[in-house]
Amino acid sequence: MTTINAAQTLSTDLAAKAKRHLWGHFARHGTDIAPPIITRGEGVTIFDDRGKSYIDGLSGLFVVQVGHGREELAAAAARQAEQLSFFPLWSYATPPAIELAERIANYAPGDLNRVFFTTGGGEAVESAWKLAKQFFKLTGKPGKHKVISRSIAYHGTPQGALAITGIPAFKAPFEPLTPGGFRAPNTNFYRAPDAYAHDQEAFGRYCADRIAEAIEFEGPDTVAAVFLEPVQNAGGCFPPPPGYFQRVREICDQYDVLLVSDEVICAYGRIGSMFACDDFGYIPDIITSAKGLTSGYSPIGAMIASDRLFEPFNDGKTMFAHGYTFGGHPVSSAVALANLDIFEREGINTHVKANAPIFRATLEKLYDLPIVGDVRGEGFFYGIELVKDKATRETFNGEESEHLLRGFLTPALWEAGLYCRADDRGDPVIQLAPPLISGQKEFDEIYSILHSVLDEAGRRL
């Protein structure tokens, strides 16, 4: 049997096994649906089981910050596994978890010096809400348990995190959810009310003040926290208007409500700094993070809390009765430390800050296409909103969006060699978040593929 035939046989065999046994995440299944099988990654490129290459325009899932195929990260995992493969943090500690906690705390702003490890972002969000509830119970405000978040925002899939998520369609199959989640407007300036359509700062104040309004409506003595992403993911990368987070910080201080910066996507260089709250000039009470901490080479998440929030637990007897078997796993912690070494050695954050304007300028050339209504984002995190009519900003209805995104764009972009996300949790968008090592060459390749495919989509419509 030739090498080519052997590879084809293996590919067919894998596809059959996947079809019979693998239950994909957020995936559709059916007789005619076969998921692409990804077998290898190198730098900003991924390869499927047939050897075809694609630009990884989404860093896996906003994860692979330093690129695929980093031997030093695999080696760090192997070294740690040989020395100590596992031990829990349940009243014990391991050297990698200790070192990583200190490293993260040193990157974090203000007095966010306490690091609680999880295995992913949804768990970090879940942990933050539980901490907020217990903190207020311990400090004499037991009624404070509710959470304010933004419409369309995605904060994770566990029952608590799902209650914070602001996407009704994602929540409906699992109701009734954990009670206590309430919504405020997001910061989509492209869809701002007419009164604010030409004034970003006024729009930001409007959106922030709706959070205060929600706290007042629910009762300040019942609201524990506000959960906000620095740049909101779902809906297509909504950056904060100028002054928005400063006003939100004022509101949270006024009502004694905790401000949680959900940076599961935005942390570790995606916007430019280690933590995106630094990019936008605010200090939260809690940061939730995951994804880019190891560049995806091993799963880990982290909730970073202020000294003030830890203080009630520091009396020798009070327990935060919460944890995960694999939280702060020693192998994952060792990989995270090696990943952060790469950040510092190669100046990843500096690279992102220097190249972010170039990425923006390259994507903005797509404005010459009638189907492109808005190009928005920050750092290496962008959304391109698609419209039926650029002049009126008319969007697509549900059936049209389904046909556009899943019927045409997703397979066409993949066939053209670009992995990204066609998403309609809000209005239809294309999302891009390439590895943080990308530069003009990769930006140009992404633009070229997008322009060609979106031009064809527009002509089909």
CSV table of N, CA and C in Angstrom, one decimal, residues 34 41 99 218 276 444:
chain,number,residue,atom,x,y,z
A,34,ALA,N,-19.8,15.8,8.6
A,34,ALA,CA,-18.5,15.1,9.0
A,34,ALA,C,-17.5,16.2,9.4
A,41,GLY,N,-0.2,21.3,14.0
A,41,GLY,CA,-0.2,22.7,13.9
A,41,GLY,C,1.3,23.1,13.9
A,99,GLU,N,4.5,29.1,42.1
A,99,GLU,CA,5.2,30.0,41.2
A,99,GLU,C,4.3,30.7,40.2
A,218,GLU,N,-33.2,46.4,40.8
A,218,GLU,CA,-33.1,45.1,41.6
A,218,GLU,C,-33.0,45.3,43.1
A,276,ALA,N,-6.4,42.9,30.0
A,276,ALA,CA,-6.9,43.9,29.1
A,276,ALA,C,-7.5,45.1,30.0
A,444,ASP,N,-2.2,39.9,5.6
A,444,ASP,CA,-2.5,40.0,4.2
A,444,ASP,C,-3.2,38.8,3.6
